[in-house]
Coordinates of C-alpha atoms in Angstrom, one line a residue:
M1 CA 32.8 -170.2 102.1
S2 CA 29.7 -172.1 102.2
K3 CA 27.3 -170.1 104.9
G4 CA 24.7 -172.1 106.7
Q5 CA 21.4 -171.0 107.5
D6 CA 19.5 -171.0 111.0
L7 CA 16.2 -172.5 110.0
T8 CA 14.8 -172.3 113.4
V9 CA 14.0 -168.6 113.3
G10 CA 12.3 -166.6 110.5
P11 CA 9.3 -167.3 108.1
I12 CA 8.6 -170.6 107.0
A13 CA 7.6 -169.4 103.8
G14 CA 10.7 -167.4 103.2
H15 CA 12.9 -170.8 104.0
F16 CA 11.2 -172.7 101.2
R17 CA 11.7 -169.7 98.6
T18 CA 15.4 -169.6 99.8
L19 CA 16.0 -173.5 99.5
A20 CA 13.4 -174.5 97.0
I21 CA 14.0 -172.3 94.0
P22 CA 17.8 -173.1 93.8
M23 CA 16.9 -176.8 94.3
A24 CA 14.3 -176.8 91.6
I25 CA 16.6 -174.6 89.3
G26 CA 19.2 -177.1 89.9
M27 CA 16.9 -180.0 89.2
V28 CA 15.7 -178.4 86.0
F29 CA 19.4 -178.7 84.7
T30 CA 19.8 -182.4 85.9
T31 CA 16.4 -182.8 84.2
L32 CA 17.4 -181.1 80.9
Y33 CA 21.1 -183.1 81.2
N34 CA 19.0 -186.3 81.3
V35 CA 16.9 -184.9 77.9
V36 CA 19.8 -184.1 76.1
D37 CA 21.2 -187.8 76.7
T38 CA 17.7 -188.9 75.3
F39 CA 17.7 -186.3 72.4
Y40 CA 21.1 -187.8 71.2
A41 CA 20.2 -191.3 71.8
G42 CA 17.2 -190.6 69.6
M43 CA 19.7 -189.1 67.1
I44 CA 21.6 -192.7 66.8
S45 CA 18.0 -194.8 66.7
T46 CA 14.8 -196.0 68.7
E47 CA 17.0 -199.0 69.7
A48 CA 19.6 -196.3 71.2
Q49 CA 16.6 -194.8 73.3
A50 CA 15.3 -198.0 74.7
G51 CA 18.8 -199.1 75.7
L52 CA 19.3 -195.9 77.5
A53 CA 16.1 -196.2 79.2
V54 CA 16.8 -200.0 80.7
S55 CA 20.3 -199.3 81.3
F56 CA 19.5 -196.2 83.4
Q57 CA 17.1 -198.1 85.5
V58 CA 19.8 -200.7 86.3
F59 CA 22.3 -198.0 87.1
F60 CA 19.7 -196.5 89.4
V61 CA 19.9 -199.2 91.6
M62 CA 23.6 -199.0 91.9
V63 CA 23.6 -195.2 92.8
A64 CA 20.1 -195.5 95.2
F65 CA 22.5 -195.7 98.2
G66 CA 23.5 -192.0 97.3
F67 CA 19.9 -190.9 98.0
G68 CA 20.0 -192.8 101.0
L69 CA 23.4 -190.9 102.1
N70 CA 21.8 -187.7 101.3
S71 CA 18.6 -187.8 103.3
A72 CA 20.5 -189.6 106.3
L73 CA 23.4 -186.6 106.2
S74 CA 20.8 -184.1 106.1
A75 CA 18.4 -185.2 108.9
L76 CA 21.2 -186.2 111.2
V77 CA 23.5 -183.1 110.6
G78 CA 20.2 -180.8 110.6
K79 CA 19.1 -182.2 113.7
A80 CA 22.6 -181.7 115.5
L81 CA 22.5 -178.3 114.0
G82 CA 19.2 -177.4 115.4
E83 CA 20.4 -178.8 119.0
K84 CA 23.5 -176.2 118.5
R85 CA 25.5 -179.1 118.5
G86 CA 28.3 -178.0 115.9
G87 CA 30.8 -180.4 116.8
Q88 CA 28.6 -183.4 116.4
A89 CA 27.5 -182.1 113.2
K90 CA 31.1 -182.0 112.0
R91 CA 31.7 -185.6 113.0
I92 CA 28.8 -187.0 111.2
A93 CA 29.7 -185.0 108.2
C94 CA 33.3 -186.3 108.1
Q95 CA 32.1 -190.0 108.7
G96 CA 29.2 -189.5 106.2
I97 CA 32.1 -188.4 103.4
S98 CA 34.1 -191.6 104.2
Y99 CA 31.1 -193.9 104.1
A100 CA 30.3 -192.6 100.6
V101 CA 33.8 -193.4 99.2
I102 CA 33.7 -196.7 100.4
A103 CA 30.1 -197.6 99.3
S104 CA 30.7 -196.1 96.0
V105 CA 33.7 -198.5 95.4
V106 CA 31.7 -201.8 96.6
L107 CA 28.6 -200.6 94.7
A108 CA 30.7 -200.2 91.4
I109 CA 32.1 -203.6 91.7
V110 CA 28.6 -205.3 92.4
G111 CA 27.0 -203.5 89.6
Y112 CA 29.8 -205.0 87.3
V113 CA 29.4 -208.5 88.5
V114 CA 25.2 -208.4 88.4
G115 CA 24.4 -205.5 86.0
P116 CA 24.1 -207.9 83.1
A117 CA 21.9 -210.1 84.7
L118 CA 19.4 -207.6 85.8
L119 CA 19.4 -206.0 82.1
A120 CA 18.5 -209.3 81.1
I121 CA 15.3 -209.0 82.9
I122 CA 14.0 -206.0 81.8
S123 CA 14.8 -206.4 78.2
A124 CA 14.3 -208.5 75.2
P125 CA 17.4 -210.0 73.3
G126 CA 18.4 -207.8 70.4
A127 CA 19.9 -204.4 69.6
Y128 CA 18.6 -202.5 72.4
R129 CA 19.8 -204.9 74.9
D130 CA 23.2 -205.0 73.4
A131 CA 23.3 -201.2 73.4
G132 CA 22.2 -200.9 77.0
E133 CA 24.6 -203.6 78.5
A134 CA 27.8 -201.7 76.3
Y135 CA 26.3 -198.0 78.0
F136 CA 25.9 -199.3 81.4
N137 CA 29.5 -200.9 81.6
V138 CA 31.1 -197.4 80.9
L139 CA 28.5 -195.9 83.3
L140 CA 29.6 -197.7 86.2
F141 CA 32.6 -195.4 86.4
A142 CA 30.2 -192.5 87.2
V143 CA 29.1 -194.4 90.3
P144 CA 31.7 -192.3 92.6
G145 CA 30.5 -189.4 91.3
F146 CA 27.2 -189.7 92.0
L147 CA 27.1 -191.4 95.5
V148 CA 29.6 -189.0 96.9
A149 CA 28.4 -186.0 95.5
F150 CA 24.9 -187.0 96.8
G151 CA 26.2 -187.7 100.5
A152 CA 28.2 -184.5 100.6
N153 CA 25.4 -182.5 99.3
G154 CA 23.2 -183.8 102.0
I155 CA 25.8 -182.2 104.4
L156 CA 25.4 -178.6 102.6
G157 CA 21.6 -179.3 102.5
A158 CA 21.3 -179.7 106.5
E159 CA 22.8 -176.0 106.9
G160 CA 20.5 -174.4 104.0
D161 CA 22.8 -174.5 101.3
M162 CA 21.1 -175.4 98.2
K163 CA 23.1 -173.1 95.8
S164 CA 26.2 -174.8 95.6
M165 CA 24.6 -178.2 94.1
Q166 CA 22.6 -175.7 91.7
R167 CA 25.6 -174.4 90.4
A168 CA 27.4 -177.5 89.8
Q169 CA 24.5 -178.9 88.3
I170 CA 24.0 -176.0 85.7
V171 CA 27.9 -176.3 84.7
A172 CA 27.6 -180.1 84.3
F173 CA 24.4 -179.7 81.9
F174 CA 26.9 -177.4 79.7
V175 CA 29.3 -180.0 80.0
N176 CA 27.3 -182.6 79.1
L177 CA 25.8 -180.5 76.0
V178 CA 29.2 -180.1 74.6
L179 CA 30.6 -183.8 75.3
N180 CA 27.7 -185.4 74.0
P181 CA 28.0 -184.6 70.3
L182 CA 31.6 -184.7 70.8
L183 CA 32.2 -188.0 72.2
I184 CA 29.3 -189.7 70.2
F185 CA 30.0 -188.5 66.7
G186 CA 33.9 -187.6 67.2
I187 CA 35.7 -184.9 65.3
P188 CA 35.6 -185.0 61.3
N189 CA 38.6 -186.5 59.9
V190 CA 40.3 -186.8 63.5
W191 CA 38.6 -189.2 65.3
G192 CA 35.5 -191.4 64.5
G193 CA 33.9 -190.8 68.3
M194 CA 32.4 -193.7 70.9
G195 CA 29.1 -193.8 69.3
F196 CA 26.1 -194.5 71.6
N197 CA 28.9 -195.2 74.4
G198 CA 30.0 -191.4 74.3
I199 CA 26.8 -190.3 76.0
A200 CA 28.1 -192.7 79.1
A201 CA 31.4 -191.4 78.7
S202 CA 30.2 -187.7 79.0
T203 CA 28.3 -188.5 82.3
V204 CA 31.4 -190.1 83.7
I205 CA 33.5 -187.0 83.2
S206 CA 30.8 -184.1 84.2
Q207 CA 29.4 -186.0 87.3
T208 CA 33.0 -186.4 88.5
G209 CA 33.3 -182.9 88.3
V210 CA 30.2 -182.3 90.3
M211 CA 31.6 -184.3 93.0
V212 CA 35.0 -182.8 93.2
Y213 CA 33.5 -179.4 93.5
I214 CA 30.7 -180.3 96.3
L215 CA 33.5 -182.0 98.4
M216 CA 35.2 -178.7 97.8
Q217 CA 32.3 -176.8 99.2
V218 CA 31.6 -179.2 102.0
M219 CA 35.4 -178.8 103.4
K220 CA 34.7 -174.6 103.2
S221 CA 31.5 -174.9 105.0
D222 CA 30.7 -173.6 108.3
I223 CA 30.3 -177.1 109.6
M224 CA 33.7 -178.0 108.7
A225 CA 34.9 -174.5 110.6
D226 CA 33.8 -175.9 113.7
A227 CA 36.8 -176.7 116.4
Q228 CA 36.2 -180.4 116.5
E229 CA 39.0 -182.4 115.0
M230 CA 38.2 -184.0 111.5
V231 CA 37.9 -187.9 111.8
F232 CA 37.6 -189.5 108.4
R233 CA 38.8 -192.9 109.5
P234 CA 35.5 -194.7 109.9
R235 CA 34.0 -195.2 113.5
A236 CA 31.7 -197.8 114.3
K237 CA 29.1 -195.6 116.2
W238 CA 28.7 -193.1 113.7
I239 CA 28.9 -195.5 110.5
W240 CA 25.8 -197.3 112.5
E241 CA 24.0 -194.0 112.8
I242 CA 24.4 -193.2 109.3
T243 CA 23.6 -196.8 108.3
Q244 CA 20.0 -196.8 110.2
Q245 CA 19.2 -193.5 108.3
A246 CA 20.6 -194.2 105.1
I247 CA 19.7 -197.8 104.5
P248 CA 15.8 -197.4 104.6
T249 CA 16.0 -194.7 102.2
A250 CA 18.1 -196.3 100.0
F251 CA 16.1 -199.4 100.0
T252 CA 13.3 -197.4 99.3
M253 CA 14.7 -195.9 95.9
M254 CA 16.1 -199.5 95.2
V255 CA 12.5 -200.7 95.7
M256 CA 11.0 -197.8 93.4
M257 CA 13.6 -199.3 90.9
V258 CA 12.4 -202.9 91.1
A259 CA 9.1 -201.2 90.3
G260 CA 10.6 -199.5 87.3
F261 CA 11.7 -203.5 86.5
V262 CA 8.4 -204.5 86.7
V263 CA 7.2 -201.8 84.3
Q264 CA 10.0 -202.7 82.0
Y265 CA 9.2 -206.4 82.2
F266 CA 5.4 -205.7 81.3
L267 CA 6.3 -203.2 78.4
K268 CA 8.6 -205.1 76.8
G269 CA 5.9 -207.5 75.5
F270 CA 4.6 -204.5 73.4
G271 CA 7.9 -204.0 71.8
G272 CA 11.0 -201.2 71.7
S273 CA 8.7 -198.6 71.0
A274 CA 6.7 -198.9 74.3
V275 CA 10.1 -199.1 76.2
A276 CA 11.4 -195.8 74.4
A277 CA 8.2 -194.1 75.1
Y278 CA 8.3 -194.9 78.9
G279 CA 11.4 -193.6 79.1
I280 CA 11.2 -190.3 77.3
G281 CA 7.7 -189.9 79.4
L282 CA 9.8 -190.1 82.6
R283 CA 11.9 -187.4 81.5
V284 CA 9.0 -185.1 80.5
E285 CA 7.1 -186.0 84.0
Q286 CA 10.7 -185.2 85.7
L287 CA 10.3 -181.6 84.0
I288 CA 7.0 -181.1 85.4
L289 CA 7.4 -182.1 88.9
L290 CA 10.6 -180.2 89.5
P291 CA 8.8 -177.4 91.5
G292 CA 7.4 -180.0 93.7
F293 CA 11.0 -181.7 93.9
G294 CA 12.2 -178.2 95.1
L295 CA 9.6 -178.0 97.7
T296 CA 9.7 -181.4 99.2
G297 CA 13.3 -181.4 99.3
A298 CA 13.6 -177.9 101.3
L299 CA 11.1 -179.8 103.7
L300 CA 13.6 -182.1 105.0
P301 CA 16.4 -179.6 106.3
I302 CA 13.6 -177.1 107.6
V303 CA 11.9 -180.0 109.6
A304 CA 14.9 -181.4 110.9
Q305 CA 16.3 -178.4 112.3
N306 CA 13.5 -177.4 114.0
Y307 CA 12.8 -180.8 115.4
G308 CA 16.1 -180.8 116.9
A309 CA 15.4 -177.1 118.2
Q310 CA 11.8 -178.6 119.4
N311 CA 10.1 -176.3 117.5
F312 CA 7.3 -178.3 116.6
D313 CA 4.9 -175.7 115.5
R314 CA 7.3 -174.8 113.1
V315 CA 7.5 -178.3 111.9
R316 CA 3.6 -178.5 111.6
E317 CA 3.7 -175.4 109.7
A318 CA 6.4 -176.3 107.2
V319 CA 4.4 -179.5 106.3
A320 CA 1.0 -177.6 105.6
F321 CA 3.1 -175.3 103.8
C322 CA 4.6 -177.8 101.7
C323 CA 1.7 -179.7 100.5
K324 CA -0.8 -176.8 100.1
A325 CA 2.2 -175.0 97.8
G326 CA 2.9 -178.4 96.1
V327 CA -0.8 -179.4 95.3
A328 CA -1.5 -176.1 93.5
L329 CA 1.4 -176.1 91.6
M330 CA 0.9 -179.7 90.3
F331 CA -2.7 -179.0 89.2
V332 CA -0.9 -176.7 86.8
G333 CA 1.5 -179.3 85.7
S334 CA -1.5 -181.5 85.3
L335 CA -3.0 -179.0 82.6
V336 CA 0.2 -178.9 80.9
L337 CA 0.2 -183.0 80.5
W338 CA -3.6 -183.0 79.4
V339 CA -3.2 -180.4 76.9
A340 CA 0.3 -180.7 75.4
A341 CA 1.3 -184.4 75.6
P342 CA 1.8 -185.3 72.3
Y343 CA 3.7 -182.3 71.5
L344 CA 6.2 -182.7 74.4
M345 CA 6.9 -186.4 73.3
A346 CA 7.3 -185.4 69.4
I347 CA 10.3 -183.2 70.8
F348 CA 12.5 -186.2 71.3
S349 CA 10.9 -188.6 68.8
S350 CA 9.6 -188.9 65.5
D351 CA 8.3 -192.2 65.8
P352 CA 4.6 -192.1 65.8
E353 CA 4.0 -195.1 67.8
V354 CA 6.6 -193.7 70.7
I355 CA 4.6 -190.6 70.5
R356 CA 1.3 -192.2 71.0
I357 CA 2.1 -194.6 73.7
G358 CA 4.2 -191.6 75.4
A359 CA 1.3 -189.3 75.3
Q360 CA -1.0 -191.9 76.8
Y361 CA 1.5 -192.5 79.8
L362 CA 1.5 -188.7 80.3
R363 CA -2.2 -187.9 80.4
V364 CA -2.5 -190.8 82.7
D365 CA 0.1 -189.5 84.8
G366 CA -1.5 -185.7 85.1
F367 CA -4.2 -187.0 87.3
I368 CA -1.6 -188.4 90.0
L369 CA 0.9 -185.5 90.0
P370 CA -0.8 -183.8 93.0
V371 CA -0.7 -187.2 94.7
Y372 CA 3.2 -187.7 94.2
I373 CA 3.6 -184.5 95.8
V374 CA 1.7 -185.1 98.9
L375 CA 3.4 -188.7 98.8
F376 CA 6.6 -187.0 98.6
A377 CA 6.4 -184.4 101.4
M378 CA 5.4 -187.2 103.8
N379 CA 8.5 -189.1 103.1
S380 CA 10.5 -185.9 103.7
F381 CA 8.8 -185.6 107.1
L382 CA 9.5 -188.9 108.2
Q383 CA 13.1 -188.9 107.1
A384 CA 13.5 -185.6 109.0
L385 CA 12.1 -187.1 112.0
Q386 CA 14.6 -190.0 111.5
K387 CA 11.7 -192.6 111.0
P388 CA 13.2 -193.3 107.4
I389 CA 12.3 -196.9 108.0
W390 CA 8.3 -196.2 107.5
T391 CA 9.3 -194.9 104.0
L392 CA 10.8 -198.3 103.2
W393 CA 7.5 -200.2 104.1
I394 CA 5.7 -197.6 102.1
G395 CA 7.6 -198.1 99.2
I396 CA 7.7 -201.8 99.5
F397 CA 3.5 -201.8 99.7
R398 CA 3.2 -199.1 97.0
Q399 CA 6.1 -200.0 94.4
G400 CA 6.9 -203.7 95.5
I401 CA 3.5 -205.1 95.9
G402 CA 1.0 -202.5 94.3
V403 CA 2.8 -201.9 91.1
L404 CA 3.2 -205.5 90.3
V405 CA -0.4 -206.6 91.3
F406 CA -2.4 -203.8 89.7
I407 CA -0.3 -203.9 86.2
W408 CA -1.0 -207.7 86.2
L409 CA -4.4 -207.3 86.8
F410 CA -5.0 -204.5 84.1
V411 CA -2.7 -206.2 81.4
R412 CA -3.0 -209.7 82.0
V413 CA -6.5 -210.2 83.3
F414 CA -8.4 -207.1 81.8
D415 CA -6.2 -206.9 78.6
M416 CA -5.8 -203.3 78.7
G417 CA -2.5 -202.9 76.9
T418 CA -0.1 -200.1 77.7
L419 CA -2.9 -198.3 79.2
G420 CA -3.3 -201.0 81.6
V421 CA 0.4 -200.3 82.7
W422 CA -0.2 -196.8 83.5
L423 CA -3.5 -197.4 85.4
G424 CA -1.6 -200.1 87.4
I425 CA 1.0 -197.3 88.2
A426 CA -1.6 -195.0 89.5
L427 CA -3.7 -196.8 91.5
A428 CA -0.4 -198.0 93.4
V429 CA 0.7 -194.5 94.0
T430 CA -2.6 -193.4 95.0
L431 CA -3.1 -196.1 97.9
G432 CA 0.6 -195.4 98.8
L433 CA -0.4 -191.9 99.3
V434 CA -3.2 -193.3 101.7
M435 CA -0.8 -195.4 103.6
S436 CA 1.8 -192.8 104.0
V437 CA -0.7 -189.9 105.5
I438 CA -2.0 -192.7 107.9
V439 CA 1.6 -193.7 109.3
S440 CA 2.8 -189.9 109.1
A441 CA -0.2 -189.1 111.5
W442 CA 0.8 -191.8 113.7
V443 CA 4.7 -191.0 113.9
A444 CA 3.6 -187.3 114.2
R445 CA 1.6 -187.9 117.4
D446 CA 4.3 -189.6 118.9
K447 CA 7.1 -187.2 118.2
I448 CA 5.7 -183.9 117.9
G449 CA 2.1 -184.2 119.3
G450 CA 0.4 -184.4 116.3
I451 CA 0.9 -183.2 112.6
R452 CA -2.0 -180.9 112.4
S453 CA -1.4 -177.3 114.2

């Protein structure tokens, strides 16, 4: 049985260790999972790597709602647990699972219809677009696996269970590691394999397994042990509550992917090598950011439970600890990127141009790693206080407007090439942080009497 944690008592730092470490370890294996895909795509061709990068951008739009559900259920269930209302927590959890199932079916259909048009926006005609379209069509079968697993994991996260997803991600990595070469290259003299599409098929199989396991853990959790009856038939009241929390975060993720489209749009003018370099660079960046993701992910349930219990001093303490620890960790990550960028890129590609452009991206990215962490912490804080709409407006400002305007300025006006793309991203992220700190301070004054102790 998944045992929940009472995050309203005990040392804040101890709760971060308990929650953030399993989450970070799980994310390590998720990122390594993606690294395996990138590695095998590179064994096929640079065009395959570029196709993987653009198709994943579009697919991410399809599953962004899963991130919204994760945050919504973590905030809503966490607050109910903090208020010691176990029956309400169970009702929300059941409705959230039903919501995730319905949304996954709808979004898979939408993805099938609009996916090719989105791919056409961010890629040039040719081999890598064709590879991306074929890969995307197979990957659509993984939408339920991602969406339902993300939503259900929000329920587990609300009660402090980060280990279930960690275990699922570790197993999924090893399954993917075995299935990728098998499905790509087949079995000699028996089956010729699926080629590039084998990477997508491996994802479908492994992520469906993650979904099944996480649902099993939810059904065995302390939340579901409450005497309240399980009601999976959608009820308008709870569907609306979940929607109000999920939609802003989901759209924030979609705005982030729109920003990815903008980046890909400008990069395609510099050729497939630039697109592939960005895709590889993102994977490396994710690895460096993992400890910070663990901290900011842990912040949400800690704040949600203590907000529900009206322990506002503990809320402020948690936010301060997360920001300080995250910034310290990211300064180390920045040093790694500045020193080792070309060597990290060379692990995934032997193409000199891909290595050069990717190293350029990572070195600029090194300057904004600490900025990212504080920005993510403010987003988790706003979501936990059930004010996710502000994360959407910040995302629109940072990623919908800032990225487009600044990249256009540096690339088209100042003619700075790929460096202009990276500088545009960095400036947009920095201004987004300024906005998020201002908004968070304003919300905190209203909800908990201020963000500073």
